[in-house]
Short mmCIF file of C-alpha atoms in Angstrom, two decimals:
data_model
loop_
_atom_site.label_atom_id
_atom_site.label_comp_id
_atom_site.label_asym_id
_atom_site.label_seq_id
_atom_site.Cartn_x
_atom_site.Cartn_y
_atom_site.Cartn_z
CA MET R 640 9.12 34.71 -5.40
CA PRO R 641 8.11 32.13 -2.72
CA GLU R 642 9.76 32.58 0.67
CA LEU R 643 11.30 30.10 3.06
CA ASP R 644 9.19 29.33 6.10
CA THR R 645 11.16 29.39 9.36
CA THR R 646 8.62 27.18 11.15
CA ILE R 647 8.84 24.48 8.48
CA HIS R 648 12.58 24.74 7.81
CA GLN R 649 13.59 23.24 11.18
CA PRO R 650 14.80 19.70 10.22
CA VAL R 651 12.33 17.65 12.31
CA ARG R 652 9.37 19.83 11.36
CA LEU R 653 10.42 19.64 7.70
CA ARG R 654 10.24 15.83 7.90
CA VAL R 655 6.90 15.93 9.72
CA MET R 656 5.44 18.21 7.06
CA ALA R 657 6.93 16.07 4.25
CA ALA R 658 5.27 12.98 5.73
CA LEU R 659 1.89 14.66 6.22
CA ALA R 660 1.98 16.24 2.76
CA ALA R 661 2.61 12.80 1.23
CA ILE R 662 -0.81 11.45 2.20
CA ASP R 663 -4.20 12.22 0.74
CA ARG R 664 -6.12 15.35 1.80
CA LYS R 665 -8.80 13.30 3.53
CA GLU R 666 -6.35 11.12 5.47
CA LYS R 667 -4.93 11.40 8.99
CA LEU R 668 -1.80 9.68 10.22
CA ASP R 669 -1.62 7.81 13.49
CA PHE R 670 0.83 9.46 15.92
CA THR R 671 2.75 6.24 16.68
CA PHE R 672 3.08 5.35 12.99
CA LEU R 673 4.41 8.84 12.27
CA ARG R 674 6.79 8.64 15.24
CA ASP R 675 8.16 5.27 14.06
CA GLN R 676 8.53 6.39 10.46
CA LEU R 677 10.45 9.51 11.44
CA GLU R 678 12.42 7.65 14.14
CA LEU R 679 11.57 10.17 16.85
CA THR R 680 10.61 9.92 20.50
CA ASP R 681 7.09 10.69 21.74
CA GLY R 682 8.29 13.88 23.43
CA ASN R 683 10.29 15.15 20.48
CA LEU R 684 7.51 14.59 17.96
CA GLY R 685 4.91 15.99 20.37
CA ALA R 686 6.88 19.23 20.88
CA HIS R 687 7.24 19.83 17.14
CA LEU R 688 3.58 19.02 16.50
CA VAL R 689 2.64 21.74 18.99
CA LYS R 690 4.71 24.31 17.04
CA LEU R 691 3.15 23.28 13.75
CA GLU R 692 -0.32 23.30 15.26
CA GLU R 693 0.23 26.80 16.67
CA ALA R 694 1.16 27.95 13.16
CA GLY R 695 -2.11 26.45 11.87
CA TYR R 696 -0.25 24.02 9.61
CA ILE R 697 -1.54 20.81 11.14
CA GLU R 698 -4.45 19.53 13.20
CA VAL R 699 -4.02 17.08 16.06
CA MET R 700 -7.07 15.06 17.07
CA LYS R 701 -7.42 12.78 20.07
CA LYS R 702 -10.01 10.06 20.31
CA PHE R 703 -10.67 6.73 21.97
CA GLU R 704 -10.88 3.39 20.23
CA GLY R 705 -12.50 1.23 22.85
CA ARG R 706 -10.42 2.07 25.92
CA LYS R 707 -7.27 2.96 24.01
CA PRO R 708 -6.49 6.62 23.37
CA LYS R 709 -5.45 7.42 19.85
CA THR R 710 -3.88 10.55 18.40
CA LEU R 711 -4.32 11.42 14.74
CA VAL R 712 -2.46 14.10 12.84
CA CYS R 713 -3.31 15.73 9.52
CA ILE R 714 -2.08 18.66 7.48
CA THR R 715 -4.39 21.66 6.99
CA GLY R 716 -4.97 23.52 3.73
CA LYS R 717 -2.86 26.38 5.07
CA GLY R 718 -0.11 23.90 5.97
CA ARG R 719 -0.17 22.29 2.53
CA ASP R 720 0.12 25.70 0.86
CA ALA R 721 2.94 26.78 3.21
CA PHE R 722 4.82 23.53 2.60
CA ALA R 723 4.41 23.81 -1.19
CA SER R 724 5.65 27.39 -1.04
CA HIS R 725 8.65 26.35 1.11
CA VAL R 726 9.57 23.59 -1.38
CA GLN R 727 9.30 26.10 -4.24
CA ALA R 728 11.61 28.49 -2.37
CA LEU R 729 14.19 25.69 -1.90
CA GLU R 730 13.97 24.81 -5.60
CA GLU R 731 14.36 28.48 -6.47
CA ILE R 732 17.61 28.63 -4.49
CA LEU R 733 18.95 25.69 -6.49
CA ARG R 734 17.75 27.20 -9.76
CA LEU R 735 19.47 30.52 -9.04
CA ASP R 736 22.62 28.67 -8.00
CA GLY R 737 22.57 26.82 -11.31
CA GLN R 738 22.34 30.13 -13.18
CA SER R 739 25.32 31.74 -11.41
CA MET F 1224 16.69 33.29 6.58
CA ASN F 1225 19.94 32.37 4.86
CA VAL F 1226 20.02 28.97 3.20
CA THR F 1227 22.93 27.87 1.01
CA PRO F 1228 22.31 25.85 -2.17
CA ASP F 1229 23.80 22.78 -0.44
CA GLN F 1230 21.38 23.13 2.48
CA ALA F 1231 18.48 23.61 0.04
CA ARG F 1232 19.54 20.47 -1.84
CA ASP F 1233 19.78 18.49 1.43
CA SER F 1234 16.33 19.68 2.51
CA LEU F 1235 14.75 18.70 -0.81
CA ASN F 1236 16.43 15.29 -0.68
CA GLU F 1237 15.15 14.82 2.88
CA ILE F 1238 11.60 15.71 1.78
CA ARG F 1239 11.77 13.24 -1.12
CA GLU F 1240 13.15 10.48 1.11
CA VAL F 1241 10.56 10.94 3.87
CA SER F 1242 7.72 11.07 1.35
CA TRP F 1243 8.97 7.95 -0.48
CA ARG F 1244 9.55 6.02 2.77
CA LEU F 1245 6.12 6.90 4.10
CA ARG F 1246 4.30 5.89 0.92
CA ARG F 1247 6.24 2.63 0.87
CA ALA F 1248 5.50 1.92 4.54
CA LEU F 1249 1.79 2.53 3.94
CA ALA F 1250 1.86 0.28 0.88
CA ALA F 1251 3.61 -2.38 2.96
CA ALA F 1252 1.08 -2.03 5.75
CA ASN F 1253 -1.83 -2.28 3.33
CA ALA F 1254 -0.57 -5.03 1.04
CA SER F 1255 1.78 -7.32 2.95
CA GLY F 1256 -0.84 -9.00 5.16
CA HIS F 1257 -3.17 -9.66 2.22
CA LEU F 1258 -0.35 -11.08 0.10
CA MET F 1259 0.86 -13.43 2.85
CA LEU F 1260 -2.68 -14.58 3.62
CA TRP F 1261 -3.56 -15.29 -0.03
CA GLY F 1262 -0.17 -16.92 -0.55
CA LEU F 1263 -1.05 -19.39 2.20
CA VAL F 1264 -4.58 -19.84 0.81
CA TRP F 1265 -3.20 -20.59 -2.67
CA MET F 1266 -0.64 -23.02 -1.26
CA GLY F 1267 -3.23 -24.83 0.85
CA ALA F 1268 -5.95 -24.95 -1.82
CA PHE F 1269 -3.63 -25.99 -4.66
CA LEU F 1270 -1.99 -28.67 -2.51
CA ALA F 1271 -5.47 -29.97 -1.61
CA CYS F 1272 -6.35 -29.98 -5.34
CA GLY F 1273 -3.13 -31.87 -6.09
CA PHE F 1274 -3.84 -34.56 -3.52
CA ALA F 1275 -7.59 -34.75 -4.20
CA PRO F 1276 -8.21 -33.61 -7.81
CA ASP F 1277 -11.88 -34.59 -7.61
CA ARG F 1278 -12.46 -32.15 -4.71
CA THR F 1279 -11.16 -28.91 -6.25
CA ASN F 1280 -14.47 -27.12 -5.69
CA VAL F 1281 -14.42 -27.87 -1.96
CA ALA F 1282 -10.76 -26.85 -1.65
CA TRP F 1283 -11.41 -23.46 -3.25
CA ALA F 1284 -14.71 -22.86 -1.47
CA VAL F 1285 -12.91 -23.30 1.86
CA GLY F 1286 -9.82 -21.36 0.70
CA ASN F 1287 -11.79 -18.41 -0.66
CA THR F 1288 -13.94 -18.21 2.47
CA ILE F 1289 -10.89 -18.14 4.74
CA GLY F 1290 -9.18 -15.64 2.42
CA GLY F 1291 -12.24 -13.37 2.18
CA ILE F 1292 -12.86 -13.22 5.92
CA GLY F 1293 -9.13 -12.84 6.64
CA SER F 1294 -8.76 -10.03 4.09
CA ALA F 1295 -11.68 -8.13 5.61
CA ILE F 1296 -10.13 -8.40 9.09
CA ILE F 1297 -6.66 -7.37 7.83
CA GLY F 1298 -8.18 -4.46 5.89
CA ILE F 1299 -9.97 -3.07 8.94
CA TRP F 1300 -6.97 -3.61 11.21
CA THR F 1301 -4.30 -2.05 8.95
CA SER F 1302 -6.31 0.99 7.91
CA ARG F 1303 -7.24 1.85 11.48
CA SER F 1304 -3.78 1.36 12.96
CA ARG F 1305 -1.78 3.62 10.65
CA VAL F 1306 -3.86 5.95 8.60
CA GLU F 1307 -7.47 6.97 8.90
CA SER F 1308 -9.32 8.25 5.92
CA ALA F 1309 -12.66 9.98 5.55
CA ASP F 1310 -13.09 7.66 2.56
CA ASP F 1311 -12.30 4.43 4.46
CA SER F 1312 -15.74 2.88 4.30
CA ARG F 1313 -16.31 4.01 0.69
CA GLN F 1314 -12.92 2.63 -0.33
CA GLY F 1315 -13.68 -0.67 1.39
CA TRP F 1316 -16.94 -1.00 -0.54
CA ARG F 1317 -15.18 -0.02 -3.75
CA PHE F 1318 -12.62 -2.82 -3.28
CA LEU F 1319 -15.38 -5.30 -2.52
CA ALA F 1320 -17.29 -4.19 -5.64
CA LEU F 1321 -14.10 -4.49 -7.70
CA TRP F 1322 -13.48 -8.10 -6.65
CA LEU F 1323 -17.15 -9.09 -6.96
CA SER F 1324 -17.24 -7.60 -10.48
CA MET F 1325 -14.17 -9.60 -11.41
CA PHE F 1326 -15.67 -12.83 -10.10
CA ALA F 1327 -18.92 -12.06 -11.96
CA PHE F 1328 -17.01 -11.55 -15.21
CA VAL F 1329 -14.98 -14.72 -14.62
CA GLY F 1330 -18.28 -16.57 -14.10
CA VAL F 1331 -19.67 -15.20 -17.37
CA TRP F 1332 -16.50 -16.08 -19.29
CA MET F 1333 -16.51 -19.59 -17.85
CA TRP F 1334 -20.12 -20.04 -18.91
CA LEU F 1335 -19.32 -18.76 -22.41
CA LEU F 1336 -16.03 -20.60 -22.90
CA ARG F 1337 -16.96 -23.75 -20.94
CA PRO F 1338 -13.46 -25.00 -20.09
CA THR F 1339 -13.52 -28.74 -19.47
CA GLU F 1340 -10.29 -29.45 -17.59
CA PRO F 1341 -10.09 -28.34 -13.95
CA GLU F 1342 -6.49 -27.23 -14.60
CA GLN F 1343 -7.79 -24.95 -17.36
CA ILE F 1344 -10.28 -23.41 -14.93
CA ALA F 1345 -7.58 -22.94 -12.27
CA ALA F 1346 -5.16 -21.34 -14.74
CA PHE F 1347 -7.92 -19.10 -16.06
CA ILE F 1348 -8.96 -17.87 -12.59
CA CYS F 1349 -5.33 -17.34 -11.50
CA THR F 1350 -4.49 -15.24 -14.54
CA ALA F 1351 -7.75 -13.26 -14.13
CA VAL F 1352 -6.85 -12.51 -10.48
CA MET F 1353 -3.33 -11.52 -11.52
CA PHE F 1354 -4.79 -9.26 -14.20
CA LEU F 1355 -6.62 -7.45 -11.39
CA TYR F 1356 -3.31 -7.16 -9.47
CA VAL F 1357 -1.73 -5.51 -12.53
CA VAL F 1358 -4.68 -3.11 -12.90
CA MET F 1359 -4.61 -2.21 -9.19
CA GLY F 1360 -0.82 -1.76 -9.34
CA LEU F 1361 -1.12 0.62 -12.29
CA TRP F 1362 -4.02 2.48 -10.69
CA PHE F 1363 -2.39 2.95 -7.27
CA GLU F 1364 1.15 3.37 -8.69
CA ALA F 1365 2.29 0.25 -6.83
CA SER F 1366 4.84 -1.23 -9.23
CA PHE F 1367 5.40 -4.30 -7.05
CA LEU F 1368 1.80 -5.40 -7.74
CA VAL F 1369 2.35 -5.03 -11.49
CA VAL F 1370 5.58 -7.08 -11.35
CA LEU F 1371 3.98 -9.72 -9.11
CA GLY F 1372 0.88 -9.99 -11.34
CA LEU F 1373 2.94 -10.38 -14.51
CA ALA F 1374 5.39 -12.84 -12.89
CA ILE F 1375 2.68 -15.15 -11.54
CA THR F 1376 0.81 -14.99 -14.85
CA ALA F 1377 3.99 -16.09 -16.63
CA LEU F 1378 4.54 -18.88 -14.06
CA THR F 1379 0.94 -20.04 -14.48
CA VAL F 1380 1.26 -20.24 -18.27
CA LEU F 1381 4.63 -21.96 -17.95
CA GLY F 1382 3.33 -24.55 -15.48
CA TYR F 1383 0.19 -25.22 -17.53
CA GLN F 1384 2.23 -25.81 -20.68
CA MET F 1385 5.30 -27.54 -19.29
CA PHE F 1386 4.08 -29.54 -16.28
CA PRO F 1387 0.37 -30.25 -16.80
CA GLU F 1388 0.48 -33.43 -14.68
CA HIS F 1389 1.93 -31.51 -11.70
CA PHE F 1390 0.13 -28.24 -12.35
CA TYR F 1391 -1.54 -27.92 -8.91
CA PHE F 1392 1.72 -28.57 -7.07
CA TRP F 1393 3.51 -26.17 -9.40
CA MET F 1394 0.92 -23.47 -8.63
CA ALA F 1395 1.09 -24.12 -4.88
CA ALA F 1396 4.87 -23.65 -4.97
CA THR F 1397 5.26 -20.83 -7.50
CA GLY F 1398 1.92 -18.94 -7.27
CA GLY F 1399 1.28 -19.33 -3.54
CA GLY F 1400 4.99 -19.14 -2.79
CA SER F 1401 5.45 -15.92 -4.77
CA LEU F 1402 2.48 -14.22 -3.08
CA PHE F 1403 3.63 -15.24 0.39
CA THR F 1404 7.30 -14.36 -0.22
CA ALA F 1405 6.40 -10.98 -1.72
CA GLY F 1406 4.20 -10.19 1.30
CA LEU F 1407 6.89 -11.29 3.73
CA TYR F 1408 9.59 -9.30 1.94
CA ILE F 1409 7.47 -6.13 1.84
CA ASN F 1410 6.59 -6.59 5.51
CA ARG F 1411 10.24 -6.92 6.55
CA ALA F 1412 11.98 -4.55 4.17
CA TRP F 1413 9.57 -1.67 3.72
CA ARG F 1414 8.50 -0.82 7.26
#
């Protein structure tokens, strides 16, 4: 049976992972776009990205476009698997609840 | 970790909502600028055709050039500012090939069918472009493109049949207006 992931289950990180899992494998999201979509502050999003990066679930890349710094975020294969497993665990809870 | 069924349900709803909102915002970012631009191009070119029916070729040559260059700029700008893909350049070329193929086929059909009235040619090209909207909408699961393509096709047929003497003005208002309004709505409501 799939297990819940404590790193992903935190509400902000759950939303970050949901957003990153929604895009294609070869795509990376711009930090500011992600921040605006999730209605977070720079600091709040940054702190949760660090946690997810430490778990190996996401990759954060910094680069320059001209003189402007740009941060890109993408989900890793490990992160995609962990997120899928977490969603399955949540669905399993609902399924078992429906049976009782 | 202890999670109640209500918490699990809330989490799954949150995941669905974030995923749906993000996909919609990306669709808005990708499509809204192009729709507004081509809405303005259609309005301008059709109005020019209405006021100078003997200069339709010039009106569309200018309109398509502005639209083509504008679309390329919007495409580069929107893809870079929100999402970056390893397939960006390939996708750009694929889109270009798609539109060039359509124009090539339209050219062949025109040569085969030889429509005589400029209104016929305009209606034919508009419905062909809208057919491509429907195909792209089905392919990318963007239902708004399917609806828009079908609606403008219906408006084109209606205008051609019911108001042939005012067809260009009809198309400027309904075709161009629909494209621009759809782009504006998506830009405002989906971000």
